[in-house]
mmCIF file of C-alpha atoms in Angstrom:
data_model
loop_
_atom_site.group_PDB
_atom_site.id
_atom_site.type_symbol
_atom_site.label_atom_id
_atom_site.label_comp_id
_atom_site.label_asym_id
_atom_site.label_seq_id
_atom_site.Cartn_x
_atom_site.Cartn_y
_atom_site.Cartn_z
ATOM 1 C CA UNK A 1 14.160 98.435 61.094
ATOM 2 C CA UNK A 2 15.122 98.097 64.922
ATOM 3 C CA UNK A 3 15.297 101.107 66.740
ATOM 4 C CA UNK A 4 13.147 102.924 64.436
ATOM 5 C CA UNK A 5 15.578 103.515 61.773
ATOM 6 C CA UNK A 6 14.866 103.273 58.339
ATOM 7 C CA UNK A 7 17.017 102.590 55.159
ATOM 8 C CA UNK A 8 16.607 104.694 52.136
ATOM 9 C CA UNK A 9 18.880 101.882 50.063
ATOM 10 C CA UNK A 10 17.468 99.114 48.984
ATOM 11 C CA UNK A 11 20.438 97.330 47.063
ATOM 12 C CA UNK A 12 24.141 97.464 47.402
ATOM 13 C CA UNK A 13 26.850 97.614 44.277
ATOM 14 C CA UNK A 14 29.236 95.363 44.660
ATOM 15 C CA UNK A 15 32.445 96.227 42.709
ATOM 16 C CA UNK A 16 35.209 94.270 44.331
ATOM 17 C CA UNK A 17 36.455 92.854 40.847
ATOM 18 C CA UNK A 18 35.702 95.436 37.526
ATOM 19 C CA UNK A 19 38.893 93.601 35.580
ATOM 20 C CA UNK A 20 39.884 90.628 33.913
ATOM 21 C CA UNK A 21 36.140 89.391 34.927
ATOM 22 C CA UNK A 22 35.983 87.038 32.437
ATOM 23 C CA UNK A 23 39.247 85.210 33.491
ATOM 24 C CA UNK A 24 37.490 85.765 36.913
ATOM 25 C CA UNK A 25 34.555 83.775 36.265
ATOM 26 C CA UNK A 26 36.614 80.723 35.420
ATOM 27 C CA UNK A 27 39.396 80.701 38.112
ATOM 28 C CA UNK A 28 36.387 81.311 40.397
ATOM 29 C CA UNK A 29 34.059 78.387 38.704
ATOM 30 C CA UNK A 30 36.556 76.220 38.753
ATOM 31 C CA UNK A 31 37.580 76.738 41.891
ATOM 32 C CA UNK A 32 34.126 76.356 43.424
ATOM 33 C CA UNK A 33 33.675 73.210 41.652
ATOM 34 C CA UNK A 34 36.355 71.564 43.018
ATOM 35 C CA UNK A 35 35.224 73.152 46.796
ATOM 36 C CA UNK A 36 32.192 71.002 46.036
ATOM 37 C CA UNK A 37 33.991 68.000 44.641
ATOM 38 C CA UNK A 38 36.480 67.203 47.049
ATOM 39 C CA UNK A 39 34.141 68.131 49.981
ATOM 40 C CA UNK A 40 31.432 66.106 49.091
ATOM 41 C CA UNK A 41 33.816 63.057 48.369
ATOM 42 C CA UNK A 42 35.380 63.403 51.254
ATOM 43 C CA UNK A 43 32.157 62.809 53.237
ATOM 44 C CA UNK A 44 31.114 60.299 51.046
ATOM 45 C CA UNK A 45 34.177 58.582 52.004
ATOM 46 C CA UNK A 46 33.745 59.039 55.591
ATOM 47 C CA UNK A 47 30.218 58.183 55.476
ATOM 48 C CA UNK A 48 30.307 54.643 53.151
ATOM 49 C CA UNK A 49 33.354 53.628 54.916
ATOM 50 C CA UNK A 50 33.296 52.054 58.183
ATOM 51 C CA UNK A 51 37.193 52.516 59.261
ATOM 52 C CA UNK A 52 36.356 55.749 59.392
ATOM 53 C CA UNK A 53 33.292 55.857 61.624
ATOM 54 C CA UNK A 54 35.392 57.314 64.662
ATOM 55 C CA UNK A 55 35.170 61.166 66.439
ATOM 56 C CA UNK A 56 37.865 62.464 64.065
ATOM 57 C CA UNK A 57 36.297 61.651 61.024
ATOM 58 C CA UNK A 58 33.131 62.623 62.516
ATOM 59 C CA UNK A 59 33.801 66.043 62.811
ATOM 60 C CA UNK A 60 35.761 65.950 59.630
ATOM 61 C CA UNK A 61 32.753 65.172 57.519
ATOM 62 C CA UNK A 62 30.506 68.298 59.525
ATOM 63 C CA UNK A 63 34.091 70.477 58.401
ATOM 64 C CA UNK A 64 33.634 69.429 54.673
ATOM 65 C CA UNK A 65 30.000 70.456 54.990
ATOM 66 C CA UNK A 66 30.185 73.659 56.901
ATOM 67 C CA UNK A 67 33.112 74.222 53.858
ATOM 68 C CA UNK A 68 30.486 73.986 51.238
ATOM 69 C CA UNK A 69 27.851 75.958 53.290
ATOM 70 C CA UNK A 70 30.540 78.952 54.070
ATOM 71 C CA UNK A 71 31.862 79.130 50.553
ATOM 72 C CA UNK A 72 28.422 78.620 49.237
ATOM 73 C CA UNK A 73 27.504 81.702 51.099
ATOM 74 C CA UNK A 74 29.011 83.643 49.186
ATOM 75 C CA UNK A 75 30.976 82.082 45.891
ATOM 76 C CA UNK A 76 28.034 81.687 43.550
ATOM 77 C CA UNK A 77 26.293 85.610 43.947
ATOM 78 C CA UNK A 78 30.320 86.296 42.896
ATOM 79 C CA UNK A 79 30.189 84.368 39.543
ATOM 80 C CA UNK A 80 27.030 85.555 38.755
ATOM 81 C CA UNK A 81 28.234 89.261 39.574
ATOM 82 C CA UNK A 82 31.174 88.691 37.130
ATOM 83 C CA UNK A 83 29.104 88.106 34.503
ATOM 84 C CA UNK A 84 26.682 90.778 34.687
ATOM 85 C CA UNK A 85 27.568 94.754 34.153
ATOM 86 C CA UNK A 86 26.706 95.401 37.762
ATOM 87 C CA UNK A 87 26.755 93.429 40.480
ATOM 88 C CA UNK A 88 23.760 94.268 42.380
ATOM 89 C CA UNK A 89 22.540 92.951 45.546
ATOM 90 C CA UNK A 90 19.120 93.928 47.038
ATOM 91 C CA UNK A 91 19.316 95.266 51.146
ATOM 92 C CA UNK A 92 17.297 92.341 51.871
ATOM 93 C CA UNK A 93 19.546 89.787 50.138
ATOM 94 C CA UNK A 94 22.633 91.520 51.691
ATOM 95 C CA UNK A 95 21.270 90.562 55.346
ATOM 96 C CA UNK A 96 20.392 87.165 54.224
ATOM 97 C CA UNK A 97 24.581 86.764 53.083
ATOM 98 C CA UNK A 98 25.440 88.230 55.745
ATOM 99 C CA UNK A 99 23.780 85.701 58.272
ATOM 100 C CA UNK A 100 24.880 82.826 56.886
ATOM 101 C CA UNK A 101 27.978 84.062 56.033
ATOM 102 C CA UNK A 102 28.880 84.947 59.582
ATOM 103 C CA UNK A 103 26.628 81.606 60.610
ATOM 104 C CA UNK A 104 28.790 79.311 59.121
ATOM 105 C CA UNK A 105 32.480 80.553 59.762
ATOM 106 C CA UNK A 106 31.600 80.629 63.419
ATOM 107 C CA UNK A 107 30.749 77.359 63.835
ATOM 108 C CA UNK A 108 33.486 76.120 61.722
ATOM 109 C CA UNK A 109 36.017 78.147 64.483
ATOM 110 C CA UNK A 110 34.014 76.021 67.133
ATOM 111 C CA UNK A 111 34.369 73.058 65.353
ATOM 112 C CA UNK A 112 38.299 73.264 64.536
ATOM 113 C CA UNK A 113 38.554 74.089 68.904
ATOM 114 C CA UNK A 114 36.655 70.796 68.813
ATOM 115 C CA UNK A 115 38.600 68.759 66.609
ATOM 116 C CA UNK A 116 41.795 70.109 68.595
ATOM 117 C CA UNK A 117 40.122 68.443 71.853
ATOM 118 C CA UNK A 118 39.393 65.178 70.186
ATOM 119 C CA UNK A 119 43.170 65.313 69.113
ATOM 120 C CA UNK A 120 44.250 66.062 72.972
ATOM 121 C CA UNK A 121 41.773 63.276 74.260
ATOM 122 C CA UNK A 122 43.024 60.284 72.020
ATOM 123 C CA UNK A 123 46.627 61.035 72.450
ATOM 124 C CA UNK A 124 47.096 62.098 76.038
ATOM 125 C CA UNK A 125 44.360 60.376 77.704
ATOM 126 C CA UNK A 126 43.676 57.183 75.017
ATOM 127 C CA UNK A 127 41.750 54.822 77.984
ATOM 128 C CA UNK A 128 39.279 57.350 78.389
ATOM 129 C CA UNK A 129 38.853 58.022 74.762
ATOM 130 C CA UNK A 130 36.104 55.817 73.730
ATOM 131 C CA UNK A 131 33.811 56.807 76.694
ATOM 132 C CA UNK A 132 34.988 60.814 77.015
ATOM 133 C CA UNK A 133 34.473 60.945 73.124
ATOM 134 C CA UNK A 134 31.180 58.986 72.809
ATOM 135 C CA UNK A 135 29.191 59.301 69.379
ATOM 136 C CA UNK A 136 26.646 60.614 71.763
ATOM 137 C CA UNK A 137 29.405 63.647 73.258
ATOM 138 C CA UNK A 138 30.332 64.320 69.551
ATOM 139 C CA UNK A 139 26.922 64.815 68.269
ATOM 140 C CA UNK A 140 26.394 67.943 71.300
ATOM 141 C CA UNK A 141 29.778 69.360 70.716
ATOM 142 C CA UNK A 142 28.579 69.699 66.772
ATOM 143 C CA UNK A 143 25.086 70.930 67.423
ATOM 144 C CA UNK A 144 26.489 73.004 70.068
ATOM 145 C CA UNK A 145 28.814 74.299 67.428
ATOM 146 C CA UNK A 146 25.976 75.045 65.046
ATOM 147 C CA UNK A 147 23.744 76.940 67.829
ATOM 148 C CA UNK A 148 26.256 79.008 69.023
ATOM 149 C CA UNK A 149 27.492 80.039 65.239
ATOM 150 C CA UNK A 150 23.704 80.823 64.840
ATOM 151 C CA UNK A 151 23.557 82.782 68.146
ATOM 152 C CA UNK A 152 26.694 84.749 66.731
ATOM 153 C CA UNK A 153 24.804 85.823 62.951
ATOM 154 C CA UNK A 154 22.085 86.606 64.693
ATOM 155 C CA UNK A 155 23.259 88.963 67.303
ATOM 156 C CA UNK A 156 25.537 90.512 64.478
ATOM 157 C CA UNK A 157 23.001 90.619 61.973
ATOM 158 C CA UNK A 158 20.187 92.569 64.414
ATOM 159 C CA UNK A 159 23.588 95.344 64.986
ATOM 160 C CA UNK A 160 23.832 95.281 61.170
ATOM 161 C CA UNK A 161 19.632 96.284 60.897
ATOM 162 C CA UNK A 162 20.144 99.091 63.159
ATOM 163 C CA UNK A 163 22.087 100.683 60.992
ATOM 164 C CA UNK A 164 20.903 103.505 58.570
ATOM 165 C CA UNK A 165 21.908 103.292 54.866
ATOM 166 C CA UNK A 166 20.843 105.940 53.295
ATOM 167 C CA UNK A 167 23.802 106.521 50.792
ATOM 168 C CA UNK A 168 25.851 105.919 49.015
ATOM 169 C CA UNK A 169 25.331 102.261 48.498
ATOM 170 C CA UNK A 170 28.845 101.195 46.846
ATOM 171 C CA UNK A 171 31.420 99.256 48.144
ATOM 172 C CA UNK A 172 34.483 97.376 46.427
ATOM 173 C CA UNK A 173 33.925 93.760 48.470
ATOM 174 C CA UNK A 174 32.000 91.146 46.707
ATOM 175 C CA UNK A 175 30.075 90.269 48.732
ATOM 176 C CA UNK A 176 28.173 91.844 52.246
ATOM 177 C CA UNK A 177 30.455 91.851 55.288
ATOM 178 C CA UNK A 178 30.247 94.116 58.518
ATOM 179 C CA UNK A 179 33.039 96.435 57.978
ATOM 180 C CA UNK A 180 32.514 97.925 54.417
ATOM 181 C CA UNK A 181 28.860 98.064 55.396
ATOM 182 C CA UNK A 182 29.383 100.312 58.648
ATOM 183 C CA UNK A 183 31.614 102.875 56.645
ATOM 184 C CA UNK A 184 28.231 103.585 54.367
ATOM 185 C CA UNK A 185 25.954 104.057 56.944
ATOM 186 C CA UNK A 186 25.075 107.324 57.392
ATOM 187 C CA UNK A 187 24.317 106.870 61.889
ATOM 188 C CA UNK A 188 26.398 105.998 64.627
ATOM 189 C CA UNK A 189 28.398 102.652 64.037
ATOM 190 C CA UNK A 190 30.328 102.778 67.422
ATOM 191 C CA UNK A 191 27.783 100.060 69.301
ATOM 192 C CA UNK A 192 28.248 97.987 66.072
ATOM 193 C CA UNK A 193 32.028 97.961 66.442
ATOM 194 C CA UNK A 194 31.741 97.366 69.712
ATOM 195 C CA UNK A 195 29.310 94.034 69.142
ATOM 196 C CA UNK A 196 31.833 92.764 66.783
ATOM 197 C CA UNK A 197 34.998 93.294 68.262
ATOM 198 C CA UNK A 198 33.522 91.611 71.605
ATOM 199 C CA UNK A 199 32.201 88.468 69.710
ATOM 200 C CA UNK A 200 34.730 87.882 67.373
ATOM 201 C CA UNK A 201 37.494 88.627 69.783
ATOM 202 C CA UNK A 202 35.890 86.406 72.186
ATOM 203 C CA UNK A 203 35.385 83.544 69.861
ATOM 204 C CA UNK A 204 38.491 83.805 68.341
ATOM 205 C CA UNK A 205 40.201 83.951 71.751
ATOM 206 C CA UNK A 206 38.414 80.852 73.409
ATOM 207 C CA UNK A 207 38.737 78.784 70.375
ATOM 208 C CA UNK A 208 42.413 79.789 69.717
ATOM 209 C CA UNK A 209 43.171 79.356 73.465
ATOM 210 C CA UNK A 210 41.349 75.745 73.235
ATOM 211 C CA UNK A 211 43.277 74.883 70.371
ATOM 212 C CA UNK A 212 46.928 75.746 71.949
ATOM 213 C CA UNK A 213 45.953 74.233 75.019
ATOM 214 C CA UNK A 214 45.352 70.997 73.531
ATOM 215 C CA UNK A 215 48.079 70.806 71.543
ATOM 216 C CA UNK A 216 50.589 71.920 74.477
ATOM 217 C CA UNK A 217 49.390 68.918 76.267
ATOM 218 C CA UNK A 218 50.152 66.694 73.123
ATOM 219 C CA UNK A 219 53.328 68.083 72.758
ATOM 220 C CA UNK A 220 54.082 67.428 76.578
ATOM 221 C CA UNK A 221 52.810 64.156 76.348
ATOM 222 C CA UNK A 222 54.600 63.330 73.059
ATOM 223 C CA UNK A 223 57.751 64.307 74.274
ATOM 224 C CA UNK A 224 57.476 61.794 77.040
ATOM 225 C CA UNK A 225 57.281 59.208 74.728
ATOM 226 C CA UNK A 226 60.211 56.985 74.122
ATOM 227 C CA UNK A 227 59.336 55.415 70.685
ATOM 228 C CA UNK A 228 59.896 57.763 67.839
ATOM 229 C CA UNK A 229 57.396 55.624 65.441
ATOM 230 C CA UNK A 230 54.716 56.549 68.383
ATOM 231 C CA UNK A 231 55.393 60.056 68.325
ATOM 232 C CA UNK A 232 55.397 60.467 64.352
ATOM 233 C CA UNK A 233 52.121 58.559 64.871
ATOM 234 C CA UNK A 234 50.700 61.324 66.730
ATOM 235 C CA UNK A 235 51.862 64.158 65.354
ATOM 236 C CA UNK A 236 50.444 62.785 61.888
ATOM 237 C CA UNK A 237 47.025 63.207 63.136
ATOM 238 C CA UNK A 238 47.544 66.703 63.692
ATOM 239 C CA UNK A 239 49.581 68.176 61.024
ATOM 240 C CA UNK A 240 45.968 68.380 58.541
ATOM 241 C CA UNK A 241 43.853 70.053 61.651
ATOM 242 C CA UNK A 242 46.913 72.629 62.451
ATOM 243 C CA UNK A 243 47.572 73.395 58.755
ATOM 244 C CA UNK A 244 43.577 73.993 58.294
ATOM 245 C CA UNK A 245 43.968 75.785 61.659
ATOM 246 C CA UNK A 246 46.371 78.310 60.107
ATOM 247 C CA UNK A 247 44.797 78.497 57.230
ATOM 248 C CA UNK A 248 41.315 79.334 58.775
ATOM 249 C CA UNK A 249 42.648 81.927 61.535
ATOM 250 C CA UNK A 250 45.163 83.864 59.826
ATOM 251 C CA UNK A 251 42.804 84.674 57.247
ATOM 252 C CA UNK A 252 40.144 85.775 59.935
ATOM 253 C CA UNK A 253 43.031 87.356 62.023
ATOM 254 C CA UNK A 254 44.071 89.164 59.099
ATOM 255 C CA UNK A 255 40.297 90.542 57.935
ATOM 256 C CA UNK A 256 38.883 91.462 61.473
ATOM 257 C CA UNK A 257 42.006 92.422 63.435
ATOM 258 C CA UNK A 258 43.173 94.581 60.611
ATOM 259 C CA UNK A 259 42.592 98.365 61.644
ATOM 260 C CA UNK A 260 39.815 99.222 59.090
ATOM 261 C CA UNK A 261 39.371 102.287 56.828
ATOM 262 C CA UNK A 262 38.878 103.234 53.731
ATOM 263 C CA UNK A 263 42.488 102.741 52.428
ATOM 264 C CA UNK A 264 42.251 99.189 53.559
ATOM 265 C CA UNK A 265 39.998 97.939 51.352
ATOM 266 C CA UNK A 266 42.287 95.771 48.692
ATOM 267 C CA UNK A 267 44.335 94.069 51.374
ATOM 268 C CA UNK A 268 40.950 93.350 53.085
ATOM 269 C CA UNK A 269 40.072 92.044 49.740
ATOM 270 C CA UNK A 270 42.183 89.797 49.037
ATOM 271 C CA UNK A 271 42.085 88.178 52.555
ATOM 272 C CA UNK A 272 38.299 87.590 51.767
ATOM 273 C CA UNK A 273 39.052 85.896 48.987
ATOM 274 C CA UNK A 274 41.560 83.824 50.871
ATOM 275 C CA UNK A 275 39.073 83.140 53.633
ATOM 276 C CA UNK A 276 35.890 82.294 51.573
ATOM 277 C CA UNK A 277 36.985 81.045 48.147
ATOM 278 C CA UNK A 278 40.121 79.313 48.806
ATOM 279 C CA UNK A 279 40.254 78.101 52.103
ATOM 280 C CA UNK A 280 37.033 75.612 51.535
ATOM 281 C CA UNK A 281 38.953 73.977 48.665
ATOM 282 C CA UNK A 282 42.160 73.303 50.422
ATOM 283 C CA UNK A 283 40.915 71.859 53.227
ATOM 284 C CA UNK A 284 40.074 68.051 51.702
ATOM 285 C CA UNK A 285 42.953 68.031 50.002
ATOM 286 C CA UNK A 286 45.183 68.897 53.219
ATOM 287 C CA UNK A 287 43.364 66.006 55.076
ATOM 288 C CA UNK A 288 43.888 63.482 51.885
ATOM 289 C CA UNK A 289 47.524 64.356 51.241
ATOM 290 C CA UNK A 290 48.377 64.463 54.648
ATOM 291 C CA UNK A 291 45.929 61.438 56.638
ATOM 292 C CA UNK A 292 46.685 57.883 56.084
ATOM 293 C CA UNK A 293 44.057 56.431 56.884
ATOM 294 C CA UNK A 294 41.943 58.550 54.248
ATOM 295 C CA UNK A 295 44.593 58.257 51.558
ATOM 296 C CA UNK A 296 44.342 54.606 51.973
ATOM 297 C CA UNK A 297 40.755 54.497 51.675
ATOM 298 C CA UNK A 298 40.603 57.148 48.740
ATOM 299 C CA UNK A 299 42.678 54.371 47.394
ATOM 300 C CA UNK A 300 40.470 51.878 47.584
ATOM 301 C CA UNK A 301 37.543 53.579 46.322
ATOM 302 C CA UNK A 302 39.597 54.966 43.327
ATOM 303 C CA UNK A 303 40.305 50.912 42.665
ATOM 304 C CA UNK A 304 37.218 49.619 43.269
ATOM 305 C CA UNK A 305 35.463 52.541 40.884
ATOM 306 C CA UNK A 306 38.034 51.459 37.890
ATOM 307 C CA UNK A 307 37.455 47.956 38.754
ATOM 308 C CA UNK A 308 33.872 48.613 38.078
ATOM 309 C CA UNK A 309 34.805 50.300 35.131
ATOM 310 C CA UNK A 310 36.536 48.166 33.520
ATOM 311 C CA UNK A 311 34.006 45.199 34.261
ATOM 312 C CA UNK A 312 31.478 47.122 32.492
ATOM 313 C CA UNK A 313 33.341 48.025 29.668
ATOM 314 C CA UNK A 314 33.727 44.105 29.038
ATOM 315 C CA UNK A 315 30.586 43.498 29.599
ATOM 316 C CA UNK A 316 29.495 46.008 27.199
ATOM 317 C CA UNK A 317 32.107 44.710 24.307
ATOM 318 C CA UNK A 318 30.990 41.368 25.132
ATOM 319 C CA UNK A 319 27.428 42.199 24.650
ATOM 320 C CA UNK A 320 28.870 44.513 21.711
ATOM 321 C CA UNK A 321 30.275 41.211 20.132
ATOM 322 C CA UNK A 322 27.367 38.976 20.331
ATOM 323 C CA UNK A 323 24.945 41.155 18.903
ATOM 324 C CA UNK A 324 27.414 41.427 15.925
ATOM 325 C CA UNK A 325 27.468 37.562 15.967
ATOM 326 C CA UNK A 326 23.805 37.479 16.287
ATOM 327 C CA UNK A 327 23.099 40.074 13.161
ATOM 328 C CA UNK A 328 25.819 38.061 11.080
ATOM 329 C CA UNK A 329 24.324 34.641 11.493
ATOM 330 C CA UNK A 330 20.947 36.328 10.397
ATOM 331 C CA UNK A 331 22.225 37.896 6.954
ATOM 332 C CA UNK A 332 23.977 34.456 6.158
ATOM 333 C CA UNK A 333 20.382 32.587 6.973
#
């Protein structure tokens, strides 16, 4: 351990849901299944289509991705803790979640402050577009996205290893966050709260600021703009990144910025939930109901698959047929 401290617990007991498990497991399953469905068609779609080959989309896909990774994290220890008496994870295992946990929701921050910046550079300065949003630009700002999320576990991860836990080892979450895991250690937690409050409210801060920046400039620039039709046009490509915007921030807002203690702990909770089990599956559909140009090409696909369908279902009753023919003629002879 760093510092020179050592842990006298070796797993944590995760109780965050003792009721109604069973009903649990299956709002939870089927949740995560569509999380994996719709984000994994939606970069499928961005990928095999090339109308959609542009910076948005770009980042778009690397959002549907870091949504599988961040709920992935975390969603299936949680079904396989519902089904078992106990859920039980080992100290070990518990760091490991908590890295990539932390890993992945702070580079999808970056990446929405990103996606806000494309936004501001195709509406208010379009002639620069293609050159100030290169593939080559877009590619850094996403590993840069994924370094600096990596920096972030990493620094918060070595605070969480200097911590002693050395009892007791329960906690109702379900799954390792910093928080509930500073109120059981048994040494000094004030450097860890500290650590966290100056990253997260740093990253939260520059990203937030980034995003509200951008979109005051839209907004100014918008409002300049004589044709209505131009303006709805703009404002549609921005509706699905502000709604995942909310949706990603006032969860986090609500789970970090929330005075912690030990009476906080169902509110906290449920805002986890929110943040890692929901959020990830709302997300495609928001950019599907609420995008055009992917609603149009979801459209496509979805008609070219039944086409495809339906041409082999002919083929197969036309095949179908002729054996039958075939075997006929041969009893008759």
């Amino acid at each position: 351990m760093v510092g020179g401290n050592h842990s006298n617990v070796t797993e944590f007991v995760l109780f965050g849901f003792t009721n109604l498990q069973d009903l649990l497991f299956v709002v939870f399953l089927i949740t995560y299944i569509t999380t994996l469905v719709g984000n994994l068609g939606m970069i499928v779609l961005i990928r095999t289509n090339s109308q959609l080959h542009v910076p948005m989309y770009f980042f778009l896909s690397h959002l549907s991705f870091l949504d599988i990774c961040y709920s992935s994290s975390v969603t299936p220890k949680l079904l396989l803790g519902l089904l078992a008496e106990r859920n039980i994870i080992s100290f070990n295992g518990c760091v490991t979640q908590f890295f990539f946990f932390v890993a992945f929701g702070t580079t999808e921050a970056i990446l929405l402050a990103f996606m806000a910046y494309d936004r501001y550079v195709a509406i208010c300065q379009p002639l620069h577009y293609v050159a100030a949003m290169s593939h080559g630009v877009c590619v850094q700002l996403v590993v840069g996205s994924y370094a600096a999320g990596s920096l972030n576990a990493l620094v918060h991860t070595s605070a969480l290893l200097r911590l002693s836990s050395c009892g007791p080892n329960l906690t109702n979450r379900f799954y390792c966050e910093m928080p509930p895991l500073m109120l059981l250690s048994c040494s000094g937690t004030r450097l860890n709260t500290m650590v966290m409050a100056a990253c997260v409210g740093f990253i939260v801060t520059t990203s937030v600021l980034a995003i509200v920046v951008s979109y005051t400039c839209i907004l100014l620039t918008t409002r300049g703009t004589r044709s209505a039709e131009d303006r709805h046009k703009a404002f549609s490509t921005c509706t699905s990144h502000l709604t995942a915007v909310a949706l990603f921030y006032g969860s986090v807002a609500f789970l970090y910025f929330h005075p912690f203690s030990r009476h906080t702990e169902d509110p906290g909770k449920r805002a986890s939930v929110f943040s890692t089990v929901v959020t990830p599956m709302l997300n495609p559909f928001i950019y599907s109901l609420r995008n055009r140009e992917v609603r149009s090409t979801l459209r496509r696909a979805t008609n070219k698959l039944f086409t495809f369908m339906d041409c082999h279902r002919s083929c197969f009753n036309q095949t179908k047929a002729r054996l039958t023919c075939h075997s006929g003629a041969s009893r008759s002879n």
